[in-house]
Coordinates of C-alpha atoms in Angstrom, one line a residue:
X1 CA 155.2 109.8 179.3
X2 CA 158.6 107.9 179.8
X3 CA 159.7 110.1 182.9
X4 CA 160.1 107.1 185.3
X5 CA 162.6 105.3 183.0
X6 CA 165.3 107.9 183.9
X7 CA 165.0 106.4 187.3
X8 CA 165.8 102.9 186.2
X9 CA 169.3 101.5 186.9
X10 CA 170.1 100.1 183.5
X11 CA 171.4 102.5 180.8
X12 CA 168.8 102.6 177.8
X13 CA 170.1 103.2 174.2
X14 CA 168.3 106.1 172.9
X15 CA 168.0 104.4 169.4
X16 CA 165.2 102.3 171.0
X17 CA 163.0 105.4 171.6
X18 CA 163.3 106.3 167.9
X19 CA 162.7 102.6 166.7
X20 CA 159.8 101.3 168.7
X21 CA 158.8 101.6 172.2
X22 CA 157.4 98.1 172.2
X23 CA 161.1 97.0 171.1
X24 CA 162.6 98.7 174.0
X25 CA 160.4 96.8 176.3
X26 CA 161.0 93.6 174.7
X27 CA 164.6 93.9 174.9
X28 CA 165.5 95.5 178.1
X29 CA 162.6 96.8 180.3
X30 CA 160.1 93.9 180.1
X31 CA 162.1 91.0 181.5
X32 CA 164.1 93.3 184.1
X33 CA 160.5 94.6 185.5
X34 CA 159.3 91.4 185.7
X35 CA 162.3 89.8 187.3
X36 CA 162.1 92.7 189.9
X37 CA 158.4 92.4 190.5
X38 CA 158.7 88.6 191.5
X39 CA 161.7 89.3 193.8
X40 CA 160.3 89.0 197.4
X41 CA 163.5 90.6 198.9
X42 CA 163.3 94.0 197.1
X43 CA 159.6 94.4 197.8
X44 CA 158.2 92.5 194.9
X45 CA 154.4 91.9 194.0
X46 CA 152.8 89.5 196.6
X47 CA 152.3 86.3 194.7
X48 CA 149.5 84.0 196.5
X49 CA 147.2 80.8 196.0
X50 CA 143.6 81.9 196.0
X51 CA 141.1 79.5 197.3
X52 CA 137.7 79.3 195.5
X53 CA 134.6 77.0 195.5
X54 CA 136.0 73.4 195.4
X55 CA 139.4 74.4 193.8
X56 CA 142.5 76.5 194.2
X57 CA 144.1 79.3 192.0
X58 CA 147.8 78.9 192.2
X59 CA 150.5 81.9 191.8
X60 CA 148.3 84.8 190.9
X61 CA 148.4 88.3 191.8
X62 CA 146.1 91.2 191.2
X63 CA 146.0 93.9 188.7
X64 CA 145.7 96.5 191.7
X65 CA 148.9 95.2 193.2
X66 CA 150.9 95.4 189.7
X67 CA 149.8 99.0 189.3
X68 CA 150.5 100.3 192.7
X69 CA 153.9 98.5 192.4
X70 CA 154.8 100.2 189.0
X71 CA 153.8 103.6 190.6
X72 CA 156.1 103.0 193.3
X73 CA 159.1 101.5 191.7
X74 CA 159.0 103.4 188.5
X75 CA 158.2 106.8 190.1
X76 CA 155.0 107.0 188.1
X77 CA 152.5 109.6 189.5
X78 CA 149.6 109.3 187.3
X79 CA 147.7 105.7 187.7
X80 CA 146.5 106.1 184.0
X81 CA 150.2 106.1 182.9
X82 CA 150.8 103.1 185.0
X83 CA 148.0 101.2 183.8
X84 CA 149.3 102.0 180.4
X85 CA 152.7 100.7 181.1
X86 CA 151.3 97.5 182.5
X87 CA 149.3 97.0 179.4
X88 CA 152.2 97.4 177.4
X89 CA 154.1 94.7 179.6
X90 CA 150.9 92.4 179.4
X91 CA 150.7 93.0 175.4
X92 CA 154.2 91.5 174.9
X93 CA 153.1 88.5 177.2
X94 CA 155.2 89.1 180.3
X95 CA 152.0 89.3 182.4
X96 CA 148.5 87.6 181.4
X97 CA 145.3 87.1 182.8
X98 CA 144.3 83.9 183.7
X99 CA 140.8 83.9 182.4
X100 CA 140.8 86.2 179.5
X101 CA 142.6 86.0 175.8
X102 CA 142.9 89.7 175.6
X103 CA 146.0 90.8 177.2
X104 CA 145.3 94.3 178.9
X105 CA 145.8 95.6 182.4
X106 CA 143.0 96.5 184.8
X107 CA 143.3 98.3 187.9
X108 CA 141.0 96.0 189.8
X109 CA 140.8 92.3 191.3
X110 CA 141.4 90.7 188.2
X111 CA 144.0 87.7 188.7
X112 CA 147.2 87.8 186.6
X113 CA 150.1 85.4 186.4
X114 CA 153.8 85.8 185.4
X115 CA 155.0 84.2 182.2
X116 CA 157.8 81.8 182.4
X117 CA 161.1 83.0 181.3
X118 CA 160.9 80.4 178.5
X119 CA 158.1 82.0 176.9
X120 CA 159.2 85.5 176.9
X121 CA 159.3 87.2 173.5
X122 CA 162.9 88.4 174.4
X123 CA 163.8 84.9 173.3
X124 CA 162.7 85.8 169.4
X125 CA 160.1 83.2 169.1
X126 CA 158.8 82.6 165.5
X127 CA 156.5 79.8 165.9
X128 CA 155.1 78.0 162.7
X129 CA 151.7 77.3 161.9
X130 CA 152.4 73.4 162.7
X131 CA 153.4 74.2 166.2
X132 CA 149.9 76.0 166.6
X133 CA 148.1 73.3 165.0
X134 CA 149.6 70.8 167.5
X135 CA 148.9 72.9 170.5
X136 CA 145.1 73.3 169.4
X137 CA 145.0 69.5 168.6
X138 CA 146.3 68.8 172.2
X139 CA 143.6 71.2 173.6
X140 CA 140.9 69.3 172.2
X141 CA 142.2 66.0 173.7
X142 CA 141.7 67.1 177.3
X143 CA 138.1 67.2 178.5
X144 CA 138.3 70.3 180.9
X145 CA 136.3 73.4 180.8
X146 CA 139.5 75.7 181.4
X147 CA 141.0 74.1 178.1
X148 CA 137.8 74.5 175.8
X149 CA 138.7 76.2 172.6
X150 CA 137.2 79.5 172.0
X151 CA 135.1 80.2 168.6
X152 CA 138.1 81.6 166.8
X153 CA 140.4 79.0 167.9
X154 CA 138.0 76.5 166.6
X155 CA 138.0 78.2 163.4
X156 CA 141.7 78.3 163.2
X157 CA 141.9 74.5 164.0
X158 CA 139.5 73.7 161.1
X159 CA 141.4 76.1 158.7
X160 CA 144.7 74.4 159.8
X161 CA 143.5 71.0 159.5
X162 CA 142.4 71.8 155.8
X163 CA 145.9 73.3 155.0
X164 CA 147.8 70.4 156.7
X165 CA 145.5 67.6 155.6
X166 CA 148.3 65.6 154.3
X167 CA 150.3 65.6 157.5
X168 CA 147.7 65.8 159.9
X169 CA 148.2 62.3 161.2
X170 CA 151.7 63.1 162.2
X171 CA 150.3 66.6 164.0
X172 CA 147.9 64.2 165.9
X173 CA 150.5 62.0 167.0
X174 CA 152.8 64.5 168.3
X175 CA 149.7 66.3 170.2
X176 CA 148.9 62.6 171.6
X177 CA 152.5 62.3 172.7
X178 CA 152.6 65.6 174.4
X179 CA 149.4 65.0 176.3
X180 CA 151.0 61.7 177.7
X181 CA 153.9 63.7 179.0
X182 CA 151.7 66.4 180.6
X183 CA 149.6 63.8 182.5
X184 CA 152.5 62.7 184.4
X185 CA 153.2 66.2 185.7
X186 CA 151.9 67.5 189.1
X187 CA 148.3 69.0 189.0
X188 CA 149.2 72.3 190.2
X189 CA 152.2 72.5 187.8
X190 CA 150.0 71.4 184.9
X191 CA 147.4 74.2 185.5
X192 CA 150.2 76.8 185.5
X193 CA 152.1 75.5 182.5
X194 CA 148.5 75.4 180.5
X195 CA 147.7 78.9 181.1
X196 CA 151.4 80.0 180.2
X197 CA 151.1 78.1 177.0
X198 CA 147.9 79.7 176.2
X199 CA 149.4 83.2 177.0
X200 CA 152.2 82.7 174.6
X201 CA 149.6 81.7 171.9
X202 CA 147.8 84.7 172.7
X203 CA 150.6 86.8 171.9
X204 CA 151.6 85.2 168.6
X205 CA 148.3 84.2 167.3
X206 CA 146.2 86.8 169.2
X207 CA 142.3 87.3 169.3
X208 CA 140.6 88.8 166.0
X209 CA 140.5 92.5 166.5
X210 CA 143.6 92.7 168.8
X211 CA 147.1 93.9 167.6
X212 CA 149.8 91.4 167.0
X213 CA 152.7 92.9 168.8
X214 CA 155.1 90.6 167.3
X215 CA 154.8 92.2 164.0
X216 CA 156.7 95.0 162.8
X217 CA 155.7 97.7 160.5
X218 CA 157.0 97.0 157.0
X219 CA 158.1 100.5 156.6
X220 CA 160.3 100.4 159.7
X221 CA 161.8 97.2 158.6
X222 CA 162.8 98.6 155.1
X223 CA 164.3 101.7 157.0
X224 CA 166.3 99.5 159.3
X225 CA 167.6 97.5 156.4
X226 CA 168.3 100.6 154.0
X227 CA 169.2 103.5 156.4
X228 CA 170.7 105.2 153.5
X229 CA 167.6 105.3 151.6
X230 CA 165.6 108.8 151.0
X231 CA 162.1 109.0 151.6
X232 CA 159.9 109.1 148.2
X233 CA 157.1 111.4 147.9
X234 CA 153.9 110.4 146.1
X235 CA 153.7 113.6 144.3
X236 CA 157.4 114.2 143.7
X237 CA 157.7 117.0 146.3
X238 CA 160.5 116.2 148.9
X239 CA 161.1 118.2 152.2
X240 CA 164.8 118.8 153.6
X241 CA 163.7 118.7 157.0
X242 CA 162.3 115.2 156.6
X243 CA 165.7 113.5 155.9
X244 CA 166.8 111.8 159.0
X245 CA 170.1 110.6 157.6
X246 CA 172.9 113.0 158.5
X247 CA 175.4 111.5 155.8
X248 CA 175.3 113.4 152.4
X249 CA 174.5 111.2 149.6
X250 CA 175.6 112.5 146.2
X251 CA 172.7 112.8 143.6
X252 CA 173.2 110.6 140.6
X253 CA 171.9 112.2 137.4
X254 CA 168.7 110.5 136.0
X255 CA 169.1 108.6 132.7
X256 CA 166.4 109.6 130.3
X257 CA 164.1 106.8 128.7
X258 CA 165.3 106.0 125.1
X259 CA 163.2 104.3 122.6
X260 CA 165.1 101.0 123.2
X261 CA 164.0 101.0 126.9
X262 CA 160.4 101.7 125.7
X263 CA 160.7 98.9 123.2
X264 CA 161.8 96.5 125.9
X265 CA 159.0 97.4 128.0
X266 CA 156.7 96.9 125.3
X267 CA 157.9 93.4 124.8
X268 CA 158.0 92.7 128.5
X269 CA 154.3 93.8 128.9
X270 CA 153.5 91.9 125.8
X271 CA 154.7 88.8 127.1
X272 CA 153.1 89.3 130.4
X273 CA 149.6 89.5 128.8
X274 CA 150.3 86.4 126.8
X275 CA 151.0 84.5 129.9
X276 CA 148.7 81.9 131.4
X277 CA 147.9 82.9 134.9
X278 CA 147.4 79.8 137.2
X279 CA 146.7 79.7 141.0
X280 CA 149.4 78.4 143.0
X281 CA 146.9 75.6 144.2
X282 CA 146.1 74.4 140.6
X283 CA 149.8 74.2 139.9
X284 CA 150.3 72.3 143.0
X285 CA 147.6 69.9 142.3
X286 CA 149.0 69.3 138.6
X287 CA 152.4 68.5 140.0
X288 CA 151.0 66.2 142.7
X289 CA 148.9 64.2 139.9
X290 CA 152.0 64.0 137.7
X291 CA 154.1 62.8 140.5
X292 CA 151.8 60.2 141.7
X293 CA 151.3 59.1 138.1
X294 CA 154.9 58.6 137.3
X295 CA 155.8 57.3 141.0
X296 CA 155.7 53.6 139.5
X297 CA 158.3 54.3 137.0
X298 CA 160.7 56.2 139.2
X299 CA 163.3 53.8 140.4
X300 CA 164.4 56.1 143.3
X301 CA 161.1 55.8 144.8
X302 CA 159.5 52.3 143.6
X303 CA 161.8 49.2 142.9
X304 CA 161.7 48.2 139.5
X305 CA 159.9 45.2 138.5
X306 CA 161.4 43.1 137.2
X307 CA 164.7 43.9 139.0
X308 CA 167.7 45.2 137.1
X309 CA 169.9 42.1 136.2
X310 CA 173.2 43.9 136.6
X311 CA 172.4 44.4 140.3
X312 CA 170.4 41.2 141.0
X313 CA 170.6 37.5 139.8
X314 CA 167.0 38.0 138.2
X315 CA 167.2 37.8 134.4
X316 CA 163.7 38.2 133.7
X317 CA 164.4 41.6 132.3
X318 CA 166.4 40.3 129.6
X319 CA 164.0 37.5 128.9
X320 CA 161.4 40.1 128.5
X321 CA 163.3 42.2 125.8
X322 CA 164.4 39.3 123.9
X323 CA 160.7 38.0 123.6
X324 CA 159.8 41.8 122.3
X325 CA 156.7 41.7 124.1
X326 CA 156.0 44.8 125.9
X327 CA 155.4 44.5 129.6
X328 CA 152.2 45.3 131.4
X329 CA 153.7 48.3 133.0
X330 CA 155.2 49.5 129.6
X331 CA 151.8 49.1 127.9
X332 CA 150.2 51.1 130.9
X333 CA 152.4 54.0 130.4
X334 CA 151.2 54.4 126.9
X335 CA 147.8 55.3 128.1
X336 CA 149.2 58.5 129.9
X337 CA 149.8 60.7 126.8
X338 CA 150.1 60.4 123.1
X339 CA 153.7 61.6 123.4
X340 CA 154.5 58.4 125.5
X341 CA 153.4 56.3 122.6
X342 CA 155.4 58.2 120.1
X343 CA 158.7 58.1 122.4
X344 CA 158.6 54.3 122.7
X345 CA 159.6 52.1 119.5
X346 CA 157.4 49.4 120.4
X347 CA 154.6 51.7 121.3
X348 CA 154.9 53.4 117.7
X349 CA 155.0 50.0 116.1
X350 CA 151.8 48.8 117.9
X351 CA 150.2 52.1 117.0
X352 CA 151.3 51.9 113.4
X353 CA 149.7 48.4 113.3
X354 CA 146.6 49.8 114.5
X355 CA 146.4 52.6 111.9
X356 CA 147.2 50.1 109.2
X357 CA 144.3 48.1 110.3
X358 CA 142.4 51.4 109.7
X359 CA 144.1 52.4 106.5
X360 CA 145.5 55.8 108.1
X361 CA 149.2 54.8 108.8
X362 CA 150.3 57.5 106.3
X363 CA 149.3 60.0 109.0
X364 CA 152.0 58.5 111.6
X365 CA 154.6 58.3 108.8
X366 CA 154.6 62.0 107.6
X367 CA 154.4 63.0 111.5
X368 CA 157.4 61.0 112.5
X369 CA 159.2 62.3 109.4
X370 CA 158.5 65.8 110.4
X371 CA 159.1 65.4 114.0
X372 CA 162.3 63.3 113.2
X373 CA 164.4 66.2 112.0
X374 CA 163.9 69.0 114.6
X375 CA 167.1 71.2 113.0
X376 CA 167.3 70.0 109.5
X377 CA 169.9 71.9 107.7
X378 CA 169.7 73.0 104.1
X379 CA 172.0 70.4 102.9
X380 CA 169.6 67.6 104.1
X381 CA 166.5 69.0 102.1
X382 CA 166.6 66.0 99.9
X383 CA 165.8 63.8 102.6
X384 CA 162.2 65.4 103.0
X385 CA 161.6 65.2 99.3
X386 CA 161.0 61.6 99.5
X387 CA 158.4 61.7 102.3
X388 CA 156.7 64.7 100.4
X389 CA 156.6 62.8 97.3
X390 CA 155.1 59.8 98.8
X391 CA 152.6 61.3 101.2
X392 CA 151.9 65.1 100.5
X393 CA 152.0 65.3 96.7
X394 CA 148.4 65.7 95.3
X395 CA 146.4 62.6 93.4
X396 CA 148.4 59.7 95.3
X397 CA 146.4 56.9 96.6
X398 CA 147.9 57.1 100.1
X399 CA 148.1 60.8 100.5
X400 CA 147.5 62.2 103.9
X401 CA 144.2 63.7 105.0
X402 CA 144.8 67.4 105.1
X403 CA 142.4 70.0 104.7
X404 CA 142.3 72.6 101.6
X405 CA 144.0 75.4 103.5
X406 CA 146.9 73.3 104.6
X407 CA 147.6 71.8 100.9
X408 CA 148.6 75.3 99.8
X409 CA 151.1 75.8 102.5
X410 CA 152.4 72.3 102.4
X411 CA 153.2 72.8 98.5
X412 CA 154.9 76.1 99.2
X413 CA 156.7 75.2 102.2
X414 CA 157.9 71.5 102.2
X415 CA 161.6 72.5 101.1
X416 CA 161.8 75.2 104.0
X417 CA 163.6 74.8 107.0
X418 CA 161.6 72.6 109.3
X419 CA 159.0 74.5 111.6
X420 CA 155.6 73.9 113.1
X421 CA 153.7 74.1 109.9
X422 CA 149.9 73.9 109.6
X423 CA 149.9 70.5 108.0
X424 CA 152.0 68.8 110.7
X425 CA 149.9 70.5 113.4
X426 CA 146.7 69.3 111.7
X427 CA 147.8 65.6 111.4
X428 CA 149.2 65.7 115.2
X429 CA 146.2 67.1 116.6
X430 CA 144.0 64.5 114.3
X431 CA 145.9 61.7 115.7
X432 CA 145.8 62.9 119.4
X433 CA 142.1 63.6 119.4
X434 CA 140.9 60.8 117.0
X435 CA 143.2 58.1 116.4
X436 CA 144.9 57.8 119.8
X437 CA 141.6 57.5 121.5
X438 CA 140.3 54.9 119.3
X439 CA 143.8 53.0 119.8
X440 CA 143.1 53.0 123.6
X441 CA 139.9 51.4 123.4
X442 CA 140.8 48.9 120.6
X443 CA 141.1 45.3 121.4
X444 CA 144.8 45.0 120.5
X445 CA 145.6 47.5 123.3
X446 CA 143.3 46.1 126.0
X447 CA 144.8 42.6 125.1
X448 CA 148.5 44.1 125.8
X449 CA 147.1 45.9 128.7
X450 CA 145.5 42.6 130.5
X451 CA 148.3 40.3 129.3
X452 CA 150.1 38.6 132.2
X453 CA 153.7 37.6 132.3
X454 CA 154.4 34.3 130.9
X455 CA 157.2 32.3 131.8
X456 CA 158.4 29.9 129.1
X457 CA 159.7 26.6 130.3
X458 CA 161.9 26.2 127.4
X459 CA 163.8 29.1 128.5
X460 CA 164.9 27.4 132.0
X461 CA 168.3 26.5 130.6
X462 CA 170.5 23.5 130.9
X463 CA 170.2 23.2 134.8
X464 CA 166.3 22.6 134.2
X465 CA 167.1 20.0 131.3
X466 CA 169.3 18.2 133.4
X467 CA 166.9 17.9 136.2
X468 CA 164.1 16.5 134.1
X469 CA 166.4 13.9 132.6
X470 CA 167.4 12.8 136.1
X471 CA 163.7 12.7 137.2
X472 CA 163.0 10.6 134.1
X473 CA 165.8 8.2 134.6
X474 CA 164.5 7.7 138.6
X475 CA 161.0 7.1 137.3
X476 CA 162.0 4.5 134.8
X477 CA 164.3 2.7 137.3

């Protein structure tokens, strides 16, 4: 099949025949053949401008001329083989039909055009989906029949628009800028460039059902990366004749599986079963929602209000801290989660006042005592006896509201090392699901949330008093 290659003047490495014929054409023959095919001095293919009804088709060649040139210059005797070689070259994008998205070679009067060297696949293009989105968006901005999107291109555009919804405005602006640049070019040049750009994307984003010549078989990629790797058989049978590596690889002894290995595998599989499997889209949505919720409290993104008095002349922050009244932004953060209330000292005080109004403040006291010593040592067990006698002992007027199943555990485990006991979990869940929700709906929290910043005139300082005294003196005079 490749008998004509022996007549080609350039030396061709034999490894290319083993790797992939398409790689051979991309690296050497494709570009050289196209360059020689366009050379008029050495008898290249005649390139002409064809006149049609009310228009001209510039810089085209026919499929018959290409096939005849291949048979003549590559010493190909069979026309079928010449068509096959032309189809291989066209599949790589060096030659393309001007009116079809399917890159094949036909021995007829179909018009073809040569691809610009800038778009040759030998330049190792790896276009991104954003580039493809800009190209499709640019096509929709030009009201011309030859630039109308095909059905599969319209589907790709809709899918890309959903995928890049957050930065679609940027893509649209890029496409709009490219359209303005293209309109300044000559009409004939613009027509040729549009067809060459379309052929470039027909190679890298082919029509459904066509082979993507830019992709490489994953098995070939693995063999290129690991040439010493021995082929594996499905049923454990290996053939000595299939080994392509002439280098002798010493066989390593296979280690027998031990009980410890099996135990580790069981532990790993058990952990995998207990894992919560989430879709990447759900994880991304959660991260985006969390970031948008806390973006107001990130000083690197949002400037702090009031500003930091150490880097500015505004001392409003110190005045707010001295007044011991929480700011509106701070109160708003308490509504994010129950943990935000517990982490803030002022939030805990406000929540404790609310619980005292409902006669359930002992729940917060017990929970804070439990959470306050995450790594309590045996020598500090006496610190826990006091809260237990006050809150968990039976028969007290202010005992915690625990179910009967948790009382037994609380009686027997209050002197042990602190862990997540059932009593602590019950109280925490009770406050999170019931007390915290009622706290957010209470009038006390709503009043703090809707309170406006008040600036007291009494804190204006001596300069304000001096001005006020001077104004009074002027009025009396």
